[in-house]
Short mmCIF file of C-alpha atoms and ligand atoms in Angstrom, two decimals:
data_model
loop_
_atom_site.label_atom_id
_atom_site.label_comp_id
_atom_site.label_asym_id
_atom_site.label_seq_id
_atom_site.Cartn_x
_atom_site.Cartn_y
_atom_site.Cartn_z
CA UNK A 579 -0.02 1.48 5.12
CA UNK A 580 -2.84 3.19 6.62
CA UNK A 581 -4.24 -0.82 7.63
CA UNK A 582 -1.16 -1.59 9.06
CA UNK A 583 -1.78 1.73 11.17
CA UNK A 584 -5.15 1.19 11.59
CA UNK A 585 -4.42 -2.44 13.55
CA UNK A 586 -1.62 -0.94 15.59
CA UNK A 587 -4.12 1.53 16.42
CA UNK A 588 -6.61 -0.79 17.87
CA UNK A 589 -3.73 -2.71 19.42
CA UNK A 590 -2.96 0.50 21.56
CA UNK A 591 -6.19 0.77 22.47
CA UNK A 592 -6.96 -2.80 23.30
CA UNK A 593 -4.53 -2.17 26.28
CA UNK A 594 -6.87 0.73 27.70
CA UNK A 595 -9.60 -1.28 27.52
CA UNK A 596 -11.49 -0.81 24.40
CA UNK A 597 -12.27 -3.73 21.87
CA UNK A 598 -12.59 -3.55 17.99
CA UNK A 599 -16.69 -3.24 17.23
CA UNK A 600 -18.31 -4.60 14.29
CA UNK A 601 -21.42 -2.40 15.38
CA UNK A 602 -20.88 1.26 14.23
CA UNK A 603 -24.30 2.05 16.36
CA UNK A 604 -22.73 0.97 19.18
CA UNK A 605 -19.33 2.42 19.31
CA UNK A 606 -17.89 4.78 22.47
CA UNK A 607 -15.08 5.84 20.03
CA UNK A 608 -15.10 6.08 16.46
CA UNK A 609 -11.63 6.55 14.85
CA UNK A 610 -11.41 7.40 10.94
CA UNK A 611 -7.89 7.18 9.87
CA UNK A 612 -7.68 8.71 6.68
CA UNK A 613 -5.20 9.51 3.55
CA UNK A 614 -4.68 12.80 1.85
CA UNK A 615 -3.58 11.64 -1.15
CA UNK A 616 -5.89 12.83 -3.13
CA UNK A 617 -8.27 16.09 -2.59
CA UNK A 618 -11.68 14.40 -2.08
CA UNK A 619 -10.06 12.52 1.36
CA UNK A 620 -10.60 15.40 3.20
CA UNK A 621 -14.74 16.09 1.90
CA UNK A 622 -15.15 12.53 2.86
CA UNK A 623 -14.23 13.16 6.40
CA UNK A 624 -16.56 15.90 6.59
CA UNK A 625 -19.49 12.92 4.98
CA UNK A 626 -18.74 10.06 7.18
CA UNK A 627 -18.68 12.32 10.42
CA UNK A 628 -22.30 13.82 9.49
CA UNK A 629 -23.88 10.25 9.00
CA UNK A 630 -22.34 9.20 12.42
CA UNK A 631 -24.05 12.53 13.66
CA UNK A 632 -27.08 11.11 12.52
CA UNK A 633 -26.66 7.43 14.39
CA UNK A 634 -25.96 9.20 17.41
CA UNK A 635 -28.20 11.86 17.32
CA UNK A 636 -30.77 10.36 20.59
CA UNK A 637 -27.97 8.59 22.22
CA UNK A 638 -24.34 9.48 23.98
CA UNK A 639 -22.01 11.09 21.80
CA UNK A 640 -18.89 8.66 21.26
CA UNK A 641 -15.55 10.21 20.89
CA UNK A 642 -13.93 11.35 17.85
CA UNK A 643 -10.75 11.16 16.57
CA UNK A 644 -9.78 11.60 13.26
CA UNK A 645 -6.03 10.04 12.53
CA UNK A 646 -4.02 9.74 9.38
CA UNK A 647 -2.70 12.41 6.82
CA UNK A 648 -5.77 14.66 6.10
CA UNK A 649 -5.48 14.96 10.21
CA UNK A 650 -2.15 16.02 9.70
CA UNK A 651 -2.35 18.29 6.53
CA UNK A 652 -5.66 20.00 7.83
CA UNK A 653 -5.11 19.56 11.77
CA UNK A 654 -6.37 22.88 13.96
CA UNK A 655 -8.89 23.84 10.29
CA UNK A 656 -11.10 20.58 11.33
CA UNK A 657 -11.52 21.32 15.26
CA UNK A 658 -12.68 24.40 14.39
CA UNK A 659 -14.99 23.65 11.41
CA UNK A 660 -16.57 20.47 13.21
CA UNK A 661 -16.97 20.72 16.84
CA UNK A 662 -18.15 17.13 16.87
CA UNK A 663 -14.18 16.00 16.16
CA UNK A 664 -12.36 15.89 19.60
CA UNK A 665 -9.21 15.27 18.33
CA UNK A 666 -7.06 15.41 15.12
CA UNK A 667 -3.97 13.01 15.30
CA UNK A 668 -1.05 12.61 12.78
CA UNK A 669 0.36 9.67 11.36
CA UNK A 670 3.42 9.93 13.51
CA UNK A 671 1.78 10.62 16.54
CA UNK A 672 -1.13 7.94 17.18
CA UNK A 673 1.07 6.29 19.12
CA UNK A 674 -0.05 8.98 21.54
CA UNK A 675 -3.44 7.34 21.00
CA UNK A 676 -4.34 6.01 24.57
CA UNK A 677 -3.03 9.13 26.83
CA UNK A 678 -5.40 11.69 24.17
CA UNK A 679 -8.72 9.10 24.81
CA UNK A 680 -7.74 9.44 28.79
CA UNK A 681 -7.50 12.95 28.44
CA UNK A 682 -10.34 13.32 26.54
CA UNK A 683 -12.94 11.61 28.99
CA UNK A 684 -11.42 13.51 31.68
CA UNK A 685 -10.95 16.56 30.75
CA UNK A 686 -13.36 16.60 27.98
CA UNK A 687 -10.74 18.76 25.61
CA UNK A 688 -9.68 19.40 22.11
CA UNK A 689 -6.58 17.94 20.97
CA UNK A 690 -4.36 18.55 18.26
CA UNK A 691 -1.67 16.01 18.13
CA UNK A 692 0.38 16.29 14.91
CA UNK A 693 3.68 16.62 15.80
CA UNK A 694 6.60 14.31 13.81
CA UNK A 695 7.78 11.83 16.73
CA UNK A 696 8.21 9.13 13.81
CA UNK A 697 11.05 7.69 16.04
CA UNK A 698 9.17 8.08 19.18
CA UNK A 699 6.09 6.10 17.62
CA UNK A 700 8.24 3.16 16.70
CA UNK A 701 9.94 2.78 20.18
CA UNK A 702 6.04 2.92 21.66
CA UNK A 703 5.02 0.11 18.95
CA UNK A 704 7.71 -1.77 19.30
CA UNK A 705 7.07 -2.92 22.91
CA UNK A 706 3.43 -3.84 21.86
CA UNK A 707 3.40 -6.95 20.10
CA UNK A 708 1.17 -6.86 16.37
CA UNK A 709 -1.66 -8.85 17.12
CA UNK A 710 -2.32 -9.62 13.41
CA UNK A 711 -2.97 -13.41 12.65
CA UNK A 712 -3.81 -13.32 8.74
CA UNK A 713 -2.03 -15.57 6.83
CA UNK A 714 -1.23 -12.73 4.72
CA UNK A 715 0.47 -9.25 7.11
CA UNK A 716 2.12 -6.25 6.60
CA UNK A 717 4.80 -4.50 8.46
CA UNK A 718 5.78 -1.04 8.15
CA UNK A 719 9.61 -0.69 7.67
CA UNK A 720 10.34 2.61 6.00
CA UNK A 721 8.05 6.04 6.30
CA UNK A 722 8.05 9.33 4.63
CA UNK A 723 9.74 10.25 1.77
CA UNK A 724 12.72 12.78 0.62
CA UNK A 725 12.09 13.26 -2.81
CA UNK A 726 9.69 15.76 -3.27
CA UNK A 727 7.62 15.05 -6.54
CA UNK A 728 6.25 18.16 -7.93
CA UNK A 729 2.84 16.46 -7.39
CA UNK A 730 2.94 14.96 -4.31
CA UNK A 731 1.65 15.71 -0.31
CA UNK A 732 3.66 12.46 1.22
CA UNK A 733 6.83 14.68 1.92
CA UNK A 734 4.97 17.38 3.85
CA UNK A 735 2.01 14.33 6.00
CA UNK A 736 4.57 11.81 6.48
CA UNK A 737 7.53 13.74 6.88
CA UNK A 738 11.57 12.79 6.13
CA UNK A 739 12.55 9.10 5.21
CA UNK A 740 12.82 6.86 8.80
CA UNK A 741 13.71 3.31 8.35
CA UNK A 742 12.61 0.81 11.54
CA UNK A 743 15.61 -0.77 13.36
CA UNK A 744 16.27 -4.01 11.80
CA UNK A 745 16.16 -6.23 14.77
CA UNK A 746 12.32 -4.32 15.48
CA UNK A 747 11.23 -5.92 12.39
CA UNK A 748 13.14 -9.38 12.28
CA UNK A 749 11.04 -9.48 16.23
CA UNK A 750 7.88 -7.77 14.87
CA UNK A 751 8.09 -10.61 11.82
CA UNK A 752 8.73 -13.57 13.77
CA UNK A 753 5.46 -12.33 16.11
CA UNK A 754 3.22 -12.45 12.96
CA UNK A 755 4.64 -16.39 11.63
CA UNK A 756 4.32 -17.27 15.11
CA UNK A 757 0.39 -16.29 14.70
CA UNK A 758 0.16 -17.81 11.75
CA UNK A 759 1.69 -15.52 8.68
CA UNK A 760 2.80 -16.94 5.94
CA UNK A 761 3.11 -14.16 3.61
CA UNK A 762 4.34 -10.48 4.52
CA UNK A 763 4.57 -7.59 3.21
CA UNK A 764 7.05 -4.86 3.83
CA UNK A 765 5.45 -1.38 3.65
CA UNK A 766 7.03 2.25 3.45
CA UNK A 767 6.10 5.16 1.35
CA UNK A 768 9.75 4.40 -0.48
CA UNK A 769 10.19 0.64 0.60
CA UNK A 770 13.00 0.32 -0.98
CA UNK A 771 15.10 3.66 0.21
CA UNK A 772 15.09 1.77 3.34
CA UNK A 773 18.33 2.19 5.00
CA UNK A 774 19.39 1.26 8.45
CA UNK A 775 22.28 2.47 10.36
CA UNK A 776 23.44 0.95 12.92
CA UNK A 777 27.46 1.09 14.53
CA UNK A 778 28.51 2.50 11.34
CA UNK A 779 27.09 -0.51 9.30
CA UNK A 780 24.46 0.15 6.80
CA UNK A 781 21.36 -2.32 6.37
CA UNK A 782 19.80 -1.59 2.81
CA UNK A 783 16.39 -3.84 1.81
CA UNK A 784 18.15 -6.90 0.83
CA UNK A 785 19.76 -7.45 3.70
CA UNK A 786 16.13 -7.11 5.50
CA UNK A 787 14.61 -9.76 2.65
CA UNK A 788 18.01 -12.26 3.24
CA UNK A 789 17.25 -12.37 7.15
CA UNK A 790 12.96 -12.59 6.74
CA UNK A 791 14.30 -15.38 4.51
CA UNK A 792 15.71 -17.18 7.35
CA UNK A 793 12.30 -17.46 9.18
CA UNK A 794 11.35 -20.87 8.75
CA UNK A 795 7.61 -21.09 8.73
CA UNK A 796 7.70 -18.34 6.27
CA UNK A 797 6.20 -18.78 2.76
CA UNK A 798 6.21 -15.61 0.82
CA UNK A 799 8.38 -12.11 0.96
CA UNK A 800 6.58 -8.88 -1.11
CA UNK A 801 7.70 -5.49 -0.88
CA UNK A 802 5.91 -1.84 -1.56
CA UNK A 803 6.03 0.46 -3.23
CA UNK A 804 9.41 1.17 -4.88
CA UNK A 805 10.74 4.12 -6.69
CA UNK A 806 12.70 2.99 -9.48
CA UNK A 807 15.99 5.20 -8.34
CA UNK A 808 15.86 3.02 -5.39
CA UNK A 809 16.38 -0.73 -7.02
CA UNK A 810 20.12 -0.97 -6.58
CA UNK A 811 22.00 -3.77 -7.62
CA UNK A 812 21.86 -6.20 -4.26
CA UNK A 813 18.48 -5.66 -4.44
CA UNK A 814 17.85 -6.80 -7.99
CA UNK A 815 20.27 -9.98 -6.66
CA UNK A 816 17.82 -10.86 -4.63
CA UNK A 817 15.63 -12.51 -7.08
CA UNK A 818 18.49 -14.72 -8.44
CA UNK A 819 18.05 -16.91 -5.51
CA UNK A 820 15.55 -15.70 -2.93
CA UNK A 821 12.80 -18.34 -3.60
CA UNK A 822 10.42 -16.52 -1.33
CA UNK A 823 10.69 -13.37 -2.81
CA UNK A 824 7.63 -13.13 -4.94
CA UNK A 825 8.13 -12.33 -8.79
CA UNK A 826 6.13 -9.52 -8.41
CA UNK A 827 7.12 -5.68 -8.73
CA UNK A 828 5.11 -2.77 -8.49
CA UNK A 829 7.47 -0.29 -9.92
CA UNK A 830 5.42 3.11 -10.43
CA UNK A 831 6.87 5.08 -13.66
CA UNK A 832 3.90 7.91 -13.20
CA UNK A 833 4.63 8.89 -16.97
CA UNK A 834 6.60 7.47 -20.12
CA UNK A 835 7.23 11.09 -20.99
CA UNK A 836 11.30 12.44 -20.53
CA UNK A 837 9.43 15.63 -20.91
CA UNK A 838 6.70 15.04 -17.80
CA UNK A 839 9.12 12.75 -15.92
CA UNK A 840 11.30 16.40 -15.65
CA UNK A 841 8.33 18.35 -14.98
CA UNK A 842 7.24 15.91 -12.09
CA UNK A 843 10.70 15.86 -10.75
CA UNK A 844 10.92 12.30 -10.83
CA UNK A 845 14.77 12.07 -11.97
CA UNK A 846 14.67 9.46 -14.07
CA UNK A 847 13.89 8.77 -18.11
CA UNK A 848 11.76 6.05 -19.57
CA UNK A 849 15.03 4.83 -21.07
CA UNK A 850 16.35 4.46 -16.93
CA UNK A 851 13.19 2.73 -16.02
CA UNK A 852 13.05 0.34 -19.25
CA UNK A 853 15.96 -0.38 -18.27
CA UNK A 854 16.12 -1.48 -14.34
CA UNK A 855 12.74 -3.57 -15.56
CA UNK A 856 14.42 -4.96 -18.24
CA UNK A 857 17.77 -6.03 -15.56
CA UNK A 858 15.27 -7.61 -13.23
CA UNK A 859 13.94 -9.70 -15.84
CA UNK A 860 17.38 -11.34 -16.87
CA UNK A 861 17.13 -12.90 -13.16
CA UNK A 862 13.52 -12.95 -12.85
CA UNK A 863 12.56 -14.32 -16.05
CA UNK A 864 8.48 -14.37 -15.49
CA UNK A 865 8.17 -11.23 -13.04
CA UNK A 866 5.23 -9.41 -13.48
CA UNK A 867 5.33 -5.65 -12.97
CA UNK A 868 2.68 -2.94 -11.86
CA UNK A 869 2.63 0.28 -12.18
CA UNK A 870 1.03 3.66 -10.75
CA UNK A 871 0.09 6.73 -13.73
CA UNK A 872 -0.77 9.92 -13.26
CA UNK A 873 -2.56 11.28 -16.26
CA UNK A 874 -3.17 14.80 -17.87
CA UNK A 875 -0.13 16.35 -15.69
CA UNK A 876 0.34 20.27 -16.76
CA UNK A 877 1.89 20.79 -20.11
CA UNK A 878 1.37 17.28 -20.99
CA UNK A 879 1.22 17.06 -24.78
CA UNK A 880 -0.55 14.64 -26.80
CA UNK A 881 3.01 13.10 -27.82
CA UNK A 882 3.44 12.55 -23.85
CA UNK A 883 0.38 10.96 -24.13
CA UNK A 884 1.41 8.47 -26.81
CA UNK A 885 5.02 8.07 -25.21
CA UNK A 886 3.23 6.69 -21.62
CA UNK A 887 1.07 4.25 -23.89
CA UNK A 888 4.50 3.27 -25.48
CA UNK A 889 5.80 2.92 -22.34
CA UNK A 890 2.37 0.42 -21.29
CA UNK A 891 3.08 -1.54 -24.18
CA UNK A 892 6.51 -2.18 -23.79
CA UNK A 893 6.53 -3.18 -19.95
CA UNK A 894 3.22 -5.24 -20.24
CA UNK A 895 2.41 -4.32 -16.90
CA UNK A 896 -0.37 -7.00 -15.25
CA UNK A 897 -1.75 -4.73 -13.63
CA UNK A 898 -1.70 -0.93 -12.89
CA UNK A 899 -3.31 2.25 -10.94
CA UNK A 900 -3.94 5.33 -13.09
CA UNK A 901 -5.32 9.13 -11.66
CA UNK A 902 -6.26 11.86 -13.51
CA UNK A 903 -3.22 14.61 -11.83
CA UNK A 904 -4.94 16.35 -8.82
CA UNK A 905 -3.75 19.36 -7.78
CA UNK A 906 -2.84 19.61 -4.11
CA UNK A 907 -2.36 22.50 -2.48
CA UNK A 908 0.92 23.48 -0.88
CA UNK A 909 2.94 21.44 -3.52
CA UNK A 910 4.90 22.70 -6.56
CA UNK A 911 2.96 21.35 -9.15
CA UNK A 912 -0.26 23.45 -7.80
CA UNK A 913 1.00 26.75 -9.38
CA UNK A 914 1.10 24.98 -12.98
CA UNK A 915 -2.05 25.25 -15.55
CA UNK A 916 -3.64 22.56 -15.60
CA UNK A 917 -4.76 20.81 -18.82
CA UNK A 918 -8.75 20.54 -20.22
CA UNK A 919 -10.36 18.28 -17.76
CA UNK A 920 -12.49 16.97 -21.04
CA UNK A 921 -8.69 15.94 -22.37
CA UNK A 922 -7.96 14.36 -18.87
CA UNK A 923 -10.67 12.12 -18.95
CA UNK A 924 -10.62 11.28 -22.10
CA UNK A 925 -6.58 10.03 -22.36
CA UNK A 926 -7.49 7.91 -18.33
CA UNK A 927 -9.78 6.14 -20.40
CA UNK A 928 -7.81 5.29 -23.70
CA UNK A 929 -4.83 4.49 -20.47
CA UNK A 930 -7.70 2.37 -18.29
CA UNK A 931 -8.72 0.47 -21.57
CA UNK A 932 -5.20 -0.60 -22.81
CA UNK A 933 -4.48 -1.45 -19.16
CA UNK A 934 -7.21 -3.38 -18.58
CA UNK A 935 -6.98 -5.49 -22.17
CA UNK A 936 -2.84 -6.42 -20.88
CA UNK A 937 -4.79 -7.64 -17.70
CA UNK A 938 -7.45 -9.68 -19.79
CA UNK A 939 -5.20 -11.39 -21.79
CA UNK A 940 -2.71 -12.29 -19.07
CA UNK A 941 -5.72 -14.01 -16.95
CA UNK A 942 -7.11 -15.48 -20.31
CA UNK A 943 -3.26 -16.90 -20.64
CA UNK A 944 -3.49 -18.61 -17.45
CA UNK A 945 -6.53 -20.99 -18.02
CA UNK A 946 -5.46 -24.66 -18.22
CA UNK A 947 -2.22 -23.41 -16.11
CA UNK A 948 -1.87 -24.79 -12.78
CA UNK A 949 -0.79 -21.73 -10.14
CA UNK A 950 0.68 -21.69 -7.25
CA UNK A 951 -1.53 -19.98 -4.85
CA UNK A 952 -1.16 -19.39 -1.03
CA UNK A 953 -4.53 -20.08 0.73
CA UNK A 954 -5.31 -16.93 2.60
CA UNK A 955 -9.40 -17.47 3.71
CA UNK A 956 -12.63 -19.24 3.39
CA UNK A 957 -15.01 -16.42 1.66
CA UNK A 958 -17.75 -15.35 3.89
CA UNK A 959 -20.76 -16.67 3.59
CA UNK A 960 -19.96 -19.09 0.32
CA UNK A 961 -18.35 -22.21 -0.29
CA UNK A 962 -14.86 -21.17 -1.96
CA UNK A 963 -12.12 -20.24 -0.78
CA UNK A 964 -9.75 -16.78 -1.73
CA UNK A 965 -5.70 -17.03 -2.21
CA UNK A 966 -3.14 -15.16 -4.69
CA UNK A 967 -1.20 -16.66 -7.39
CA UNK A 968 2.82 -15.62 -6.68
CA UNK A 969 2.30 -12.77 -9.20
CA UNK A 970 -0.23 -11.66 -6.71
CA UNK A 971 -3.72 -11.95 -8.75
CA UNK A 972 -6.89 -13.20 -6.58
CA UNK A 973 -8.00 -16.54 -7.18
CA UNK A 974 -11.00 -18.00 -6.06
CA UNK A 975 -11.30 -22.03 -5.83
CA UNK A 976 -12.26 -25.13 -4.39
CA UNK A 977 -10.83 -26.33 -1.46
CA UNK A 978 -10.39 -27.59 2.17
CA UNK A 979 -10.60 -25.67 5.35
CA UNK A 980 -7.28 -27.53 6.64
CA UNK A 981 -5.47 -26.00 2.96
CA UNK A 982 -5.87 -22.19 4.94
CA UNK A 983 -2.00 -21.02 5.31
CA UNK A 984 -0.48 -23.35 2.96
CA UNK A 985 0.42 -22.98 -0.47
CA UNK A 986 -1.54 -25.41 -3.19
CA UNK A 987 -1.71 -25.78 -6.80
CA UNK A 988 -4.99 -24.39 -8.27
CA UNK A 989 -5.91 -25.61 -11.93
CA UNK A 990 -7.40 -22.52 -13.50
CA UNK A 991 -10.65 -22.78 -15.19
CA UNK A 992 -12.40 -19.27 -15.66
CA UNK A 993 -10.99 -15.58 -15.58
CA UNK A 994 -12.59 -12.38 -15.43
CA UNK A 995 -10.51 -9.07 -15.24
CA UNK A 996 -9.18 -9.13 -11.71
CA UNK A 997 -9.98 -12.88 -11.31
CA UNK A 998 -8.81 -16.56 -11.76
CA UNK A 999 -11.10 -19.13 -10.97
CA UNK A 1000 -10.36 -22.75 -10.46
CA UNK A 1001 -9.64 -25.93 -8.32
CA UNK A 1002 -6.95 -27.44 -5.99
CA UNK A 1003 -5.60 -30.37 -7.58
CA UNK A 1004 -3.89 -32.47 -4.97
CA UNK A 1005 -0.13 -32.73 -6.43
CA UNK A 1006 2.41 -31.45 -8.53
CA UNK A 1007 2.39 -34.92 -10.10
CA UNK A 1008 -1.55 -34.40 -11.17
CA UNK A 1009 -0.46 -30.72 -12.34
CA UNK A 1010 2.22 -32.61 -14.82
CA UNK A 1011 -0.45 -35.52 -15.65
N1 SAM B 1272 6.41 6.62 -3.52
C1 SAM B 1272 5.72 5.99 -4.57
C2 SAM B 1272 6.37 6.37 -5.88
O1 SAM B 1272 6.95 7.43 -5.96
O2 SAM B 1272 6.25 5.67 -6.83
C3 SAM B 1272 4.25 6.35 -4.62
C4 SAM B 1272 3.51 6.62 -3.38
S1 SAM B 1272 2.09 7.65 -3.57
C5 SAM B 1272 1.59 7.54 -1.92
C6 SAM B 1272 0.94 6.63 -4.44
C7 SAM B 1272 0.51 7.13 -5.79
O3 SAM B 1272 -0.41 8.19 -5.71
C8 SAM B 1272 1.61 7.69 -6.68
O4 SAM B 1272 2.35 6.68 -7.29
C9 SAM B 1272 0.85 8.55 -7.67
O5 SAM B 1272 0.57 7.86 -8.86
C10 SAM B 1272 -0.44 8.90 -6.93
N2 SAM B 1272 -0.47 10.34 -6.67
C11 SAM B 1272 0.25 11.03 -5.78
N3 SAM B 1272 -0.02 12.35 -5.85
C12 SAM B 1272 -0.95 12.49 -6.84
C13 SAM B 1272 -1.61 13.60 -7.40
N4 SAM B 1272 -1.37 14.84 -6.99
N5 SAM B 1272 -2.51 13.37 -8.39
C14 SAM B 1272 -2.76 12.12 -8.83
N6 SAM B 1272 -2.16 11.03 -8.33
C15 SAM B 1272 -1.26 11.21 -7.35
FE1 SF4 B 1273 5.32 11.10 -3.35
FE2 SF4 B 1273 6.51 8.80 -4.10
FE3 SF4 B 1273 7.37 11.13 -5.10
FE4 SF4 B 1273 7.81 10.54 -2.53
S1 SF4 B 1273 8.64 9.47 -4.35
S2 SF4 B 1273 7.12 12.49 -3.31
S3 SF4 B 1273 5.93 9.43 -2.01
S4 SF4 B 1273 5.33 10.16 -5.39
#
């Protein structure tokens, strides 16, 4: 999400006159959008704003805004501890972008813009067209989040669930294939809690995916990320016969632990989410799944422990994130005792290594297969060129600039964990030879 920002960022700028530089020495504004997800986000800022100090130190000091949810969680706290920040913008305000930089180089002020003007922001983006012309885009659809995990900042830096106006997005979508998208991907915090109303009609995900699926020129459909209490029925339908919907999931569970599932306020079981994975596959037959863990939660026993793994081997994800639990300040969970961080780090490694051997094998499985793979770039300064496979795993392969956009079968030949390897082959009929 915060890319997607960060382009519609420099698209608002673009129309005050500033351009995108690949030069960080020779920058008159330096924006660092940031996420808060995790504690050391906001140290980082702190970092990456002393080396700039040090690039600039004999020359005009560019402007400084930092944007994103640290900006939001820590807002008036980083004016005050680093005067070289001029302004601190929240996610839902950088639409506000191009009137602070004005104000700044007149006035030469402090701002603190982190107010919630979520629907605000999307009427200002909206009449800006998304300059994006990767084959492969996102769009933001849905932001914030009502659910309050014991764990979790997103409620409190992204604020309440919005869902974009369905005819915004249809527009915003039809923008991107006209610049040459083939895939996109719908974003939101809870993609698939999106939910728009409109003259007492309700437009749920689905119906989103069935119109995208009208677009002609468009290949490929992905959404992220879901929560698993969101993947109702018409959305599960969707993968009977959406051909362009990708048979790809990531589906985070956090724990396979009834026990830690309660204490994280996630308000499901293990038995729910086997369950909804299991329904998807008897219309999806091959859909991969992915996953996000969080590991050595407070109170979590060595029998949670064992139940997640369960959980790992039972879903087969292809691939997954896992965290050791962070404790964030200002949410539930930070009151609770947290667990040895020895124990932490050991059980992220036991998770990391059974993770990582599902990956292996699934790559391993696919040499000698022929994937489909959409042909996103030429990689820089080499011969190859870089695409996904439908279940969304990199491949890199042998091709032809003119095969950029379109989708091709790849023979694989090599794997490595996160990698296929291989080499257009020019038909389907070669793939069956
Ligand atoms: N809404 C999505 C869901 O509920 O599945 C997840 C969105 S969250 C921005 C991305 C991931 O960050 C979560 O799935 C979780 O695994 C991780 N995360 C969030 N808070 C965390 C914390 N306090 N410690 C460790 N990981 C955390
Ligand atoms: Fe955070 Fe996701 Fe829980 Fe919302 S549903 S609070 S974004 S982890």
């Amino acid at each position: 999400m915060n890319e997607y920002d960060s382009n519609r960022i420099s698209d608002l700028v673009q129309k005050i006159g500033y351009k995108k530089t690949e030069s960080l020495e020779s920058a008159d504004c330096y924006i660092l959008n940031t996420c808060h997800i995790r504690e050391k986000a906001t140290e980082k800022v702190y970092h990456d704003i002393g080396r700039l100090k040090k690039k600039y130190r004999n020359k005009k000091k560019p402007i400084v805004l930092i944007t994103g949810c640290v900006a939001q969680a820590e807002n008036d706290e980083m004016l005050k501890r680093e005067k070289y920040i001029d302004a601190v913008v929240g996610p839902q305000s950088y639409h506000n972008i191009p009137e602070i930089l004005k104000g700044i180089v007149k006035k030469k002020t402090k701002v603190n813009s982190t107010e919630f003007d979520v629907i605000e922001k999307f009427d200002k983006l909206n009449t800006l067209e998304n300059s994006e012309s990767k084959v492969s885009s996102y769009i933001t659809i849905q932001e914030g989040c009502d659910k309050f995990c014991n764990f979790c900042v997103v409620p409190y830096t992204r604020g309440t669930e919005y869902s974009r106006s369905l005819k915004e997005i249809i527009y915003e979508a039809k923008s991107l294939v006209s610049n040459g998208t083939k895939e996109i991907t719908l974003l939101g915090q809870n993609v698939n809690a999106y939910n728009f109303k409109h003259s007492k009609k309700s437009f749920r995900l689905s119906d989103l995916i069935r119109e995208l699926d009208k677009i002609k020129n468009l290949k490929r459909i992905r959404y992220t990320t879901s929560h698993p209490n969101d993947m109702s029925p018409d959305l599960i339908e969707c993968y009977k016969d959406i051909k362009k919907l990708m048979p790809f999931l990531h589906l985070p569970v956090q724990s396979g632990s009834n026990n830690i599932l309660k204490k994280m306020n996630r308000k499901y079981t293990r038995e729910y989410y086997l369950s909804i994975v299991n329904k998807i596959r008897e219309v999806s037959k091959n859909i991969e799944f992915s996953s996000d863990f969080i590991i050595g939660y407070p109170g979590e026993t060595e029998k949670d422990f064992l139940d997640t793994i369960d959980l790992i081997k039972k879903v087969n994800f292809i691939n997954s994130y896992s965290f050791i639990y962070n404790r964030r300040p200002g949410t539930p969970a930070a009151s609770l005792d947290s667990i040895k961080n020895d124990e932490q780090k050991k059980r992220l490694i036991i998770i990391q290594n059974l993770l990582q051997e599902i990956q292996i094998n699934k790559n391993k499985n696919s040499v000698g297969k022929f994937k489909e793979v959409l042909v996103e770039n030429k990689l820089k300064n080499q011969t190859k060129y870089f695409g996904r496979t439908q279940e969304l795993t990199p491949v890199i392969f042998d091709a032809n600039k003119e095969d950029v956009g379109k989708v091709i079968y790849v023979e694989i030949k090599k794997y490595n964990r996160n990698t296929l390897f291989g080499s257009k082959i020019t038909s389907k009929k070669e793939a069956a030879a």
